[in-house]
PDB file of C-alpha atoms in Angstrom:
ATOM      1  CA  UNK P   1       6.434   3.462 -87.307  1.00 56.00           C
ATOM      2  CA  UNK P   2       5.509   5.855 -89.792  1.00 65.00           C
ATOM      3  CA  UNK P   3       3.501   8.974 -88.319  1.00 80.00           C
ATOM      4  CA  UNK P   4      -0.073   9.285 -89.571  1.00 76.00           C
ATOM      5  CA  UNK P   5      -1.458  12.742 -90.170  1.00 81.00           C
ATOM      6  CA  UNK P   6      -4.856  13.585 -90.989  1.00 68.00           C
ATOM      7  CA  UNK P   7      -4.932  17.679 -90.499  1.00 73.00           C
ATOM      8  CA  UNK P   8      -3.088  19.808 -92.488  1.00 93.00           C
ATOM      9  CA  UNK P   9      -1.956  23.014 -90.500  1.00 98.00           C
ATOM     10  CA  UNK P  10       0.222  23.118 -87.003  1.00 98.00           C
ATOM     11  CA  UNK P  11       0.732  26.123 -85.146  1.00 98.00           C
ATOM     12  CA  UNK P  12       4.216  26.686 -82.900  1.00 99.00           C
ATOM     13  CA  UNK P  13       4.247  29.281 -80.132  1.00 98.00           C
ATOM     14  CA  UNK P  14       7.863  29.985 -79.058  1.00 98.00           C
ATOM     15  CA  UNK P  15       9.143  28.813 -82.285  1.00 98.00           C
ATOM     16  CA  UNK P  16      12.190  31.336 -83.045  1.00 98.00           C
ATOM     17  CA  UNK P  17      14.561  28.553 -81.417  1.00 97.00           C
ATOM     18  CA  UNK P  18      15.052  25.893 -79.692  1.00 97.00           C
ATOM     19  CA  UNK P  19      12.549  23.010 -79.088  1.00 98.00           C
ATOM     20  CA  UNK P  20       9.993  25.095 -81.039  1.00 98.00           C
ATOM     21  CA  UNK P  21      12.027  25.614 -84.225  1.00 98.00           C
ATOM     22  CA  UNK P  22      12.823  22.333 -84.156  1.00 98.00           C
ATOM     23  CA  UNK P  23       9.168  20.977 -83.993  1.00 98.00           C
ATOM     24  CA  UNK P  24       8.371  23.491 -86.433  1.00 98.00           C
ATOM     25  CA  UNK P  25      10.913  22.065 -88.766  1.00 98.00           C
ATOM     26  CA  UNK P  26       9.596  18.375 -87.548  1.00 98.00           C
ATOM     27  CA  UNK P  27       6.080  19.445 -88.634  1.00 97.00           C
ATOM     28  CA  UNK P  28       7.235  20.795 -91.915  1.00 97.00           C
ATOM     29  CA  UNK P  29       9.008  17.665 -92.930  1.00 96.00           C
ATOM     30  CA  UNK P  30       5.903  15.707 -92.296  1.00 96.00           C
ATOM     31  CA  UNK P  31       4.069  17.842 -94.883  1.00 95.00           C
ATOM     32  CA  UNK P  32       2.202  19.881 -92.585  1.00 97.00           C
ATOM     33  CA  UNK P  33       1.403  23.519 -93.313  1.00 97.00           C
ATOM     34  CA  UNK P  34       3.018  25.525 -90.212  1.00 98.00           C
ATOM     35  CA  UNK P  35       2.259  28.694 -88.566  1.00 98.00           C
ATOM     36  CA  UNK P  36       5.397  29.953 -86.404  1.00 99.00           C
ATOM     37  CA  UNK P  37       4.675  32.461 -83.695  1.00 98.00           C
ATOM     38  CA  UNK P  38       7.144  34.169 -81.174  1.00 98.00           C
ATOM     39  CA  UNK P  39       7.694  37.570 -79.529  1.00 98.00           C
ATOM     40  CA  UNK P  40      11.457  37.285 -81.222  1.00 98.00           C
ATOM     41  CA  UNK P  41      10.239  38.193 -84.996  1.00 98.00           C
ATOM     42  CA  UNK P  42      13.704  37.953 -86.229  1.00 98.00           C
ATOM     43  CA  UNK P  43      13.888  34.489 -84.845  1.00 98.00           C
ATOM     44  CA  UNK P  44      10.501  33.105 -85.914  1.00 98.00           C
ATOM     45  CA  UNK P  45      11.046  34.556 -89.261  1.00 98.00           C
ATOM     46  CA  UNK P  46      14.449  32.986 -89.423  1.00 98.00           C
ATOM     47  CA  UNK P  47      12.390  29.590 -88.561  1.00 98.00           C
ATOM     48  CA  UNK P  48      10.049  30.247 -91.463  1.00 98.00           C
ATOM     49  CA  UNK P  49      12.789  30.531 -93.920  1.00 98.00           C
ATOM     50  CA  UNK P  50      14.394  27.470 -92.833  1.00 98.00           C
ATOM     51  CA  UNK P  51      11.075  25.694 -93.598  1.00 98.00           C
ATOM     52  CA  UNK P  52      10.595  27.445 -96.830  1.00 98.00           C
ATOM     53  CA  UNK P  53      14.120  26.533 -97.794  1.00 98.00           C
ATOM     54  CA  UNK P  54      13.138  23.061 -97.835  1.00 96.00           C
ATOM     55  CA  UNK P  55      10.002  23.459 -99.645  1.00 96.00           C
ATOM     56  CA  UNK P  56       7.730  23.710 -97.041  1.00 96.00           C
ATOM     57  CA  UNK P  57       4.692  25.865 -96.428  1.00 97.00           C
ATOM     58  CA  UNK P  58       5.101  28.311 -93.508  1.00 98.00           C
ATOM     59  CA  UNK P  59       4.153  31.826 -91.958  1.00 98.00           C
ATOM     60  CA  UNK P  60       5.191  33.770 -88.920  1.00 98.00           C
ATOM     61  CA  UNK P  61       2.539  35.744 -86.696  1.00 98.00           C
ATOM     62  CA  UNK P  62       4.057  37.804 -84.007  1.00 98.00           C
ATOM     63  CA  UNK P  63       2.431  36.875 -80.511  1.00 98.00           C
ATOM     64  CA  UNK P  64       2.912  37.755 -76.994  1.00 98.00           C
ATOM     65  CA  UNK P  65       0.864  34.961 -75.383  1.00 98.00           C
ATOM     66  CA  UNK P  66       0.356  36.930 -72.033  1.00 98.00           C
ATOM     67  CA  UNK P  67      -2.021  39.240 -74.290  1.00 98.00           C
ATOM     68  CA  UNK P  68      -5.572  37.875 -74.755  1.00 98.00           C
ATOM     69  CA  UNK P  69      -6.193  40.133 -78.008  1.00 98.00           C
ATOM     70  CA  UNK P  70      -2.781  39.064 -79.337  1.00 98.00           C
ATOM     71  CA  UNK P  71      -3.398  35.458 -78.965  1.00 98.00           C
ATOM     72  CA  UNK P  72      -7.103  36.015 -80.305  1.00 98.00           C
ATOM     73  CA  UNK P  73      -5.327  37.893 -83.566  1.00 98.00           C
ATOM     74  CA  UNK P  74      -3.190  34.669 -84.001  1.00 98.00           C
ATOM     75  CA  UNK P  75      -6.243  32.581 -84.091  1.00 98.00           C
ATOM     76  CA  UNK P  76      -7.548  34.767 -86.769  1.00 98.00           C
ATOM     77  CA  UNK P  77      -4.713  35.195 -88.616  1.00 98.00           C
ATOM     78  CA  UNK P  78      -4.098  31.203 -88.923  1.00 98.00           C
ATOM     79  CA  UNK P  79      -7.841  31.301 -90.338  1.00 98.00           C
ATOM     80  CA  UNK P  80      -7.273  33.874 -92.559  1.00 98.00           C
ATOM     81  CA  UNK P  81      -3.847  32.057 -94.049  1.00 97.00           C
ATOM     82  CA  UNK P  82      -5.294  28.439 -94.026  1.00 97.00           C
ATOM     83  CA  UNK P  83      -8.588  28.474 -92.894  1.00 97.00           C
ATOM     84  CA  UNK P  84      -8.029  25.911 -90.366  1.00 97.00           C
ATOM     85  CA  UNK P  85      -6.205  24.679 -87.296  1.00 98.00           C
ATOM     86  CA  UNK P  86      -5.859  20.678 -86.275  1.00 97.00           C
ATOM     87  CA  UNK P  87      -2.432  20.616 -84.010  1.00 98.00           C
ATOM     88  CA  UNK P  88      -0.821  23.200 -81.457  1.00 98.00           C
ATOM     89  CA  UNK P  89       2.217  23.059 -79.498  1.00 99.00           C
ATOM     90  CA  UNK P  90       2.018  25.666 -76.992  1.00 99.00           C
ATOM     91  CA  UNK P  91       5.630  25.959 -76.396  1.00 98.00           C
ATOM     92  CA  UNK P  92       6.340  29.594 -75.301  1.00 98.00           C
ATOM     93  CA  UNK P  93       7.995  29.632 -71.740  1.00 97.00           C
ATOM     94  CA  UNK P  94      10.584  31.698 -70.078  1.00 94.00           C
ATOM     95  CA  UNK P  95      13.423  30.259 -68.189  1.00 84.00           C
ATOM     96  CA  UNK P  96      14.083  29.174 -64.594  1.00 74.00           C
ATOM     97  CA  UNK P  97      14.648  31.318 -61.485  1.00 82.00           C
ATOM     98  CA  UNK P  98      18.117  30.607 -59.837  1.00 86.00           C
ATOM     99  CA  UNK P  99      17.220  30.750 -55.777  1.00 93.00           C
ATOM    100  CA  UNK P 100      15.676  29.469 -52.805  1.00 95.00           C
ATOM    101  CA  UNK P 101      11.486  30.314 -52.366  1.00 96.00           C
ATOM    102  CA  UNK P 102      11.997  33.166 -49.923  1.00 96.00           C
ATOM    103  CA  UNK P 103      14.700  34.795 -52.118  1.00 95.00           C
ATOM    104  CA  UNK P 104      12.361  35.323 -54.818  1.00 94.00           C
ATOM    105  CA  UNK P 105      10.420  38.439 -56.063  1.00 94.00           C
ATOM    106  CA  UNK P 106       6.956  39.406 -57.249  1.00 96.00           C
ATOM    107  CA  UNK P 107       8.024  40.679 -60.244  1.00 95.00           C
ATOM    108  CA  UNK P 108       9.930  37.390 -61.244  1.00 95.00           C
ATOM    109  CA  UNK P 109       6.977  35.582 -59.868  1.00 96.00           C
ATOM    110  CA  UNK P 110       4.402  37.596 -62.512  1.00 97.00           C
ATOM    111  CA  UNK P 111       6.903  37.304 -65.341  1.00 97.00           C
ATOM    112  CA  UNK P 112       7.407  33.449 -65.022  1.00 97.00           C
ATOM    113  CA  UNK P 113       3.435  32.683 -64.411  1.00 98.00           C
ATOM    114  CA  UNK P 114       2.294  35.211 -66.812  1.00 98.00           C
ATOM    115  CA  UNK P 115       3.978  32.995 -69.815  1.00 98.00           C
ATOM    116  CA  UNK P 116       4.311  29.897 -68.276  1.00 98.00           C
ATOM    117  CA  UNK P 117       0.495  29.557 -67.293  1.00 98.00           C
ATOM    118  CA  UNK P 118      -1.428  32.602 -68.444  1.00 98.00           C
ATOM    119  CA  UNK P 119      -0.098  31.854 -71.766  1.00 98.00           C
ATOM    120  CA  UNK P 120      -0.739  28.385 -72.099  1.00 99.00           C
ATOM    121  CA  UNK P 121      -4.319  28.950 -70.754  1.00 99.00           C
ATOM    122  CA  UNK P 122      -5.042  31.842 -73.265  1.00 99.00           C
ATOM    123  CA  UNK P 123      -3.641  29.678 -76.317  1.00 99.00           C
ATOM    124  CA  UNK P 124      -5.924  26.711 -75.631  1.00 99.00           C
ATOM    125  CA  UNK P 125      -9.002  29.267 -74.853  1.00 98.00           C
ATOM    126  CA  UNK P 126      -8.745  30.474 -78.301  1.00 98.00           C
ATOM    127  CA  UNK P 127      -7.597  27.090 -79.887  1.00 98.00           C
ATOM    128  CA  UNK P 128     -10.277  24.849 -78.716  1.00 98.00           C
ATOM    129  CA  UNK P 129     -12.939  26.642 -80.631  1.00 98.00           C
ATOM    130  CA  UNK P 130     -11.246  26.107 -83.857  1.00 98.00           C
ATOM    131  CA  UNK P 131     -10.463  22.728 -83.168  1.00 98.00           C
ATOM    132  CA  UNK P 132     -14.154  22.093 -82.408  1.00 97.00           C
ATOM    133  CA  UNK P 133     -14.978  23.552 -85.637  1.00 95.00           C
ATOM    134  CA  UNK P 134     -12.935  20.950 -87.296  1.00 91.00           C
ATOM    135  CA  UNK P 135     -14.126  17.885 -85.565  1.00 96.00           C
ATOM    136  CA  UNK P 136     -11.191  17.424 -83.291  1.00 97.00           C
ATOM    137  CA  UNK P 137      -7.603  17.752 -83.282  1.00 97.00           C
ATOM    138  CA  UNK P 138      -4.565  17.809 -80.942  1.00 98.00           C
ATOM    139  CA  UNK P 139      -2.734  20.444 -78.340  1.00 98.00           C
ATOM    140  CA  UNK P 140       0.543  19.417 -76.756  1.00 99.00           C
ATOM    141  CA  UNK P 141       1.635  21.847 -73.974  1.00 99.00           C
ATOM    142  CA  UNK P 142       5.448  22.268 -72.951  1.00 98.00           C
ATOM    143  CA  UNK P 143       5.779  21.385 -69.210  1.00 98.00           C
ATOM    144  CA  UNK P 144       8.752  20.008 -67.497  1.00 97.00           C
ATOM    145  CA  UNK P 145       9.969  17.272 -65.323  1.00 97.00           C
ATOM    146  CA  UNK P 146      10.326  20.426 -62.737  1.00 96.00           C
ATOM    147  CA  UNK P 147       6.125  20.027 -63.234  1.00 97.00           C
ATOM    148  CA  UNK P 148       6.427  16.157 -62.069  1.00 97.00           C
ATOM    149  CA  UNK P 149       7.957  16.808 -58.476  1.00 96.00           C
ATOM    150  CA  UNK P 150      10.237  18.870 -56.526  1.00 95.00           C
ATOM    151  CA  UNK P 151      12.823  21.487 -58.153  1.00 93.00           C
ATOM    152  CA  UNK P 152      15.107  23.046 -55.533  1.00 93.00           C
ATOM    153  CA  UNK P 153      16.225  26.813 -56.129  1.00 93.00           C
ATOM    154  CA  UNK P 154      13.461  27.012 -58.870  1.00 94.00           C
ATOM    155  CA  UNK P 155      10.083  27.020 -57.024  1.00 96.00           C
ATOM    156  CA  UNK P 156       8.255  29.520 -59.242  1.00 97.00           C
ATOM    157  CA  UNK P 157       9.330  28.004 -62.594  1.00 96.00           C
ATOM    158  CA  UNK P 158       8.050  24.450 -60.946  1.00 97.00           C
ATOM    159  CA  UNK P 159       4.874  25.810 -59.802  1.00 98.00           C
ATOM    160  CA  UNK P 160       4.167  27.108 -63.173  1.00 98.00           C
ATOM    161  CA  UNK P 161       4.970  23.868 -64.956  1.00 98.00           C
ATOM    162  CA  UNK P 162       2.972  21.599 -62.377  1.00 98.00           C
ATOM    163  CA  UNK P 163       0.060  24.312 -63.244  1.00 98.00           C
ATOM    164  CA  UNK P 164       0.629  23.433 -66.857  1.00 98.00           C
ATOM    165  CA  UNK P 165       0.040  19.866 -66.358  1.00 98.00           C
ATOM    166  CA  UNK P 166      -3.197  20.475 -64.426  1.00 98.00           C
ATOM    167  CA  UNK P 167      -4.829  22.618 -67.396  1.00 98.00           C
ATOM    168  CA  UNK P 168      -3.643  19.901 -69.881  1.00 99.00           C
ATOM    169  CA  UNK P 169      -5.216  17.277 -67.769  1.00 98.00           C
ATOM    170  CA  UNK P 170      -8.310  19.149 -67.259  1.00 98.00           C
ATOM    171  CA  UNK P 171      -8.826  20.112 -70.766  1.00 98.00           C
ATOM    172  CA  UNK P 172      -8.296  16.778 -71.965  1.00 99.00           C
ATOM    173  CA  UNK P 173     -11.199  15.237 -69.881  1.00 98.00           C
ATOM    174  CA  UNK P 174     -13.470  18.409 -70.658  1.00 98.00           C
ATOM    175  CA  UNK P 175     -13.009  17.610 -74.511  1.00 98.00           C
ATOM    176  CA  UNK P 176     -12.069  13.978 -74.750  1.00 98.00           C
ATOM    177  CA  UNK P 177     -15.484  13.178 -76.268  1.00 98.00           C
ATOM    178  CA  UNK P 178     -15.074  16.055 -78.615  1.00 98.00           C
ATOM    179  CA  UNK P 179     -12.096  14.422 -80.130  1.00 98.00           C
ATOM    180  CA  UNK P 180      -9.683  17.089 -79.050  1.00 98.00           C
ATOM    181  CA  UNK P 181      -6.750  15.289 -77.119  1.00 98.00           C
ATOM    182  CA  UNK P 182      -4.669  17.498 -74.673  1.00 99.00           C
ATOM    183  CA  UNK P 183      -1.303  16.237 -73.622  1.00 99.00           C
ATOM    184  CA  UNK P 184       2.195  17.591 -72.501  1.00 99.00           C
ATOM    185  CA  UNK P 185       5.709  16.812 -72.832  1.00 98.00           C
ATOM    186  CA  UNK P 186       8.099  17.206 -70.055  1.00 98.00           C
ATOM    187  CA  UNK P 187      11.251  17.675 -71.033  1.00 98.00           C
ATOM    188  CA  UNK P 188      14.446  17.545 -68.491  1.00 96.00           C
ATOM    189  CA  UNK P 189      17.336  19.620 -69.270  1.00 93.00           C
ATOM    190  CA  UNK P 190      17.842  20.144 -73.362  1.00 94.00           C
ATOM    191  CA  UNK P 191      20.550  21.803 -75.197  1.00 92.00           C
ATOM    192  CA  UNK P 192      18.932  25.414 -75.944  1.00 89.00           C
ATOM    193  CA  UNK P 193      20.020  28.785 -75.916  1.00 83.00           C
ATOM    194  CA  UNK P 194      17.827  28.779 -72.309  1.00 73.00           C
ATOM    195  CA  UNK P 195      20.336  25.895 -71.004  1.00 76.00           C
ATOM    196  CA  UNK P 196      23.213  27.653 -72.243  1.00 78.00           C
ATOM    197  CA  UNK P 197      22.637  30.879 -70.537  1.00 75.00           C
ATOM    198  CA  UNK P 198      21.851  28.949 -66.975  1.00 68.00           C
ATOM    199  CA  UNK P 199      24.555  26.919 -67.084  1.00 67.00           C
ATOM    200  CA  UNK P 200      27.459  27.205 -69.538  1.00 67.00           C
ATOM    201  CA  UNK P 201      28.499  30.305 -67.641  1.00 69.00           C
ATOM    202  CA  UNK P 202      29.467  27.808 -64.858  1.00 74.00           C
ATOM    203  CA  UNK P 203      31.243  24.616 -66.451  1.00 72.00           C
ATOM    204  CA  UNK P 204      30.542  22.705 -63.325  1.00 77.00           C
ATOM    205  CA  UNK P 205      26.916  23.300 -63.608  1.00 74.00           C
ATOM    206  CA  UNK P 206      26.940  22.032 -67.043  1.00 76.00           C
ATOM    207  CA  UNK P 207      28.558  18.960 -65.975  1.00 80.00           C
ATOM    208  CA  UNK P 208      26.066  18.275 -62.891  1.00 81.00           C
ATOM    209  CA  UNK P 209      23.257  18.733 -65.325  1.00 84.00           C
ATOM    210  CA  UNK P 210      24.472  16.234 -67.533  1.00 87.00           C
ATOM    211  CA  UNK P 211      25.153  13.988 -64.647  1.00 89.00           C
ATOM    212  CA  UNK P 212      21.503  14.186 -63.573  1.00 90.00           C
ATOM    213  CA  UNK P 213      20.251  12.216 -66.383  1.00 95.00           C
ATOM    214  CA  UNK P 214      21.043   8.280 -66.176  1.00 95.00           C
ATOM    215  CA  UNK P 215      21.987   8.321 -70.032  1.00 96.00           C
ATOM    216  CA  UNK P 216      24.821  10.523 -69.205  1.00 94.00           C
ATOM    217  CA  UNK P 217      24.024  13.447 -71.115  1.00 94.00           C
ATOM    218  CA  UNK P 218      21.165  16.357 -71.526  1.00 93.00           C
ATOM    219  CA  UNK P 219      18.843  15.947 -74.387  1.00 96.00           C
ATOM    220  CA  UNK P 220      18.676  17.328 -77.940  1.00 97.00           C
ATOM    221  CA  UNK P 221      15.521  19.808 -79.299  1.00 98.00           C
ATOM    222  CA  UNK P 222      15.089  17.173 -82.229  1.00 98.00           C
ATOM    223  CA  UNK P 223      14.250  14.240 -79.564  1.00 98.00           C
ATOM    224  CA  UNK P 224      11.485  16.736 -77.918  1.00 98.00           C
ATOM    225  CA  UNK P 225      10.372  17.379 -81.357  1.00 98.00           C
ATOM    226  CA  UNK P 226       9.946  13.954 -82.122  1.00 98.00           C
ATOM    227  CA  UNK P 227       7.795  13.364 -78.812  1.00 98.00           C
ATOM    228  CA  UNK P 228       5.393  16.297 -79.790  1.00 98.00           C
ATOM    229  CA  UNK P 229       4.820  14.889 -82.678  1.00 98.00           C
ATOM    230  CA  UNK P 230       4.293  11.432 -81.692  1.00 98.00           C
ATOM    231  CA  UNK P 231       1.523  13.029 -79.424  1.00 98.00           C
ATOM    232  CA  UNK P 232      -0.159  15.124 -82.159  1.00 98.00           C
ATOM    233  CA  UNK P 233      -0.219  11.749 -84.553  1.00 96.00           C
ATOM    234  CA  UNK P 234      -3.187   9.648 -85.113  1.00 94.00           C
ATOM    235  CA  UNK P 235      -1.009   6.704 -83.786  1.00 94.00           C
ATOM    236  CA  UNK P 236      -1.396   8.607 -80.222  1.00 96.00           C
ATOM    237  CA  UNK P 237      -5.371   8.826 -80.969  1.00 96.00           C
ATOM    238  CA  UNK P 238      -5.581   6.797 -77.356  1.00 98.00           C
ATOM    239  CA  UNK P 239      -3.408   9.129 -75.369  1.00 98.00           C
ATOM    240  CA  UNK P 240      -4.823  12.115 -74.003  1.00 98.00           C
ATOM    241  CA  UNK P 241      -4.267  13.732 -70.606  1.00 98.00           C
ATOM    242  CA  UNK P 242      -0.852  12.454 -70.245  1.00 98.00           C
ATOM    243  CA  UNK P 243       2.499  14.284 -69.286  1.00 98.00           C
ATOM    244  CA  UNK P 244       5.141  12.360 -71.101  1.00 98.00           C
ATOM    245  CA  UNK P 245       8.660  12.906 -69.448  1.00 98.00           C
ATOM    246  CA  UNK P 246      11.347  12.944 -72.150  1.00 98.00           C
ATOM    247  CA  UNK P 247      14.349  13.150 -69.788  1.00 96.00           C
ATOM    248  CA  UNK P 248      17.079  10.771 -70.233  1.00 96.00           C
ATOM    249  CA  UNK P 249      15.776   8.439 -66.955  1.00 96.00           C
ATOM    250  CA  UNK P 250      15.785  11.755 -64.756  1.00 95.00           C
ATOM    251  CA  UNK P 251      12.558  10.905 -63.103  1.00 95.00           C
ATOM    252  CA  UNK P 252      13.138   7.187 -62.807  1.00 95.00           C
ATOM    253  CA  UNK P 253      15.660   7.803 -59.859  1.00 90.00           C
TER     254      UNK P 253
END
C-alpha cells in the first residue's frame, strides 16, 4: 500500500531527535515540506539539515509549546514560509518520573503536565484554525501506552498521556464534520535518548524493558514514524479519535 497525501506541509514538534526527527524525515521522504520545531535549536537545525541533504524542503522554528505566544508565532511562521498547514504531529514531550505517587513533587507535576498536556492543547488550539482554512487536515498527538492503563512509578506521566488521549478524542469529535481528523499514537518503550537516560544506566532495567514486549525487543523510532504517516495519509480517511498502540504487543497481555 502506497501512502497517499493530498496536502503539502507538515509540522513536527519535538523534532530535534528521536521519534520527532524520524517522523520529520519520513514526511520529507514522501515529498512534503516540513516545519521542524523544538526548544533544542541545534537538534532542530540538525534535523532540517538531514532533510535538505536528501533534497527535501524543511524549516526550523524554535518554540516552547508551553507558551501561548510562542505557539501562535510558530503558526505565523508556518504561514509566512509556506502559506498553509496540512498535517501536524504534536510530539513535544518530557520524560517519565521514577517514583511512587506519594514521592512526587509539585515542580515535577507542573513540568510534565505543562509540556505533555498544555503543550498539546495549545498546539491544537492554534493549528485547528489553519486546518479549517485549508478545508481539513490531520493531527496526530504523541500519547503513550502509559495513557492506556496503569503505569506504576510514573503516575504523573501516565496522567499526562491519558489527558492527551482525552484531548485527542474530544477534538476528533468536535471537528469531524469539518474534515479534520485527530488521532494519537501510543508507543511503548522506544529506542530514543529518553529511553537510554531512563534505562541504560541500569542494564537490568533495559533488559526488563525489552522483555515487557511480547516481540522481545523495544521499538524503533522509524516504526512510530510509519504509524504517524499512516494516521495522516488519505488512506486513513475513516480513522479519527483513535489511540493507536505501537507497542510490540505490550497492551495485549
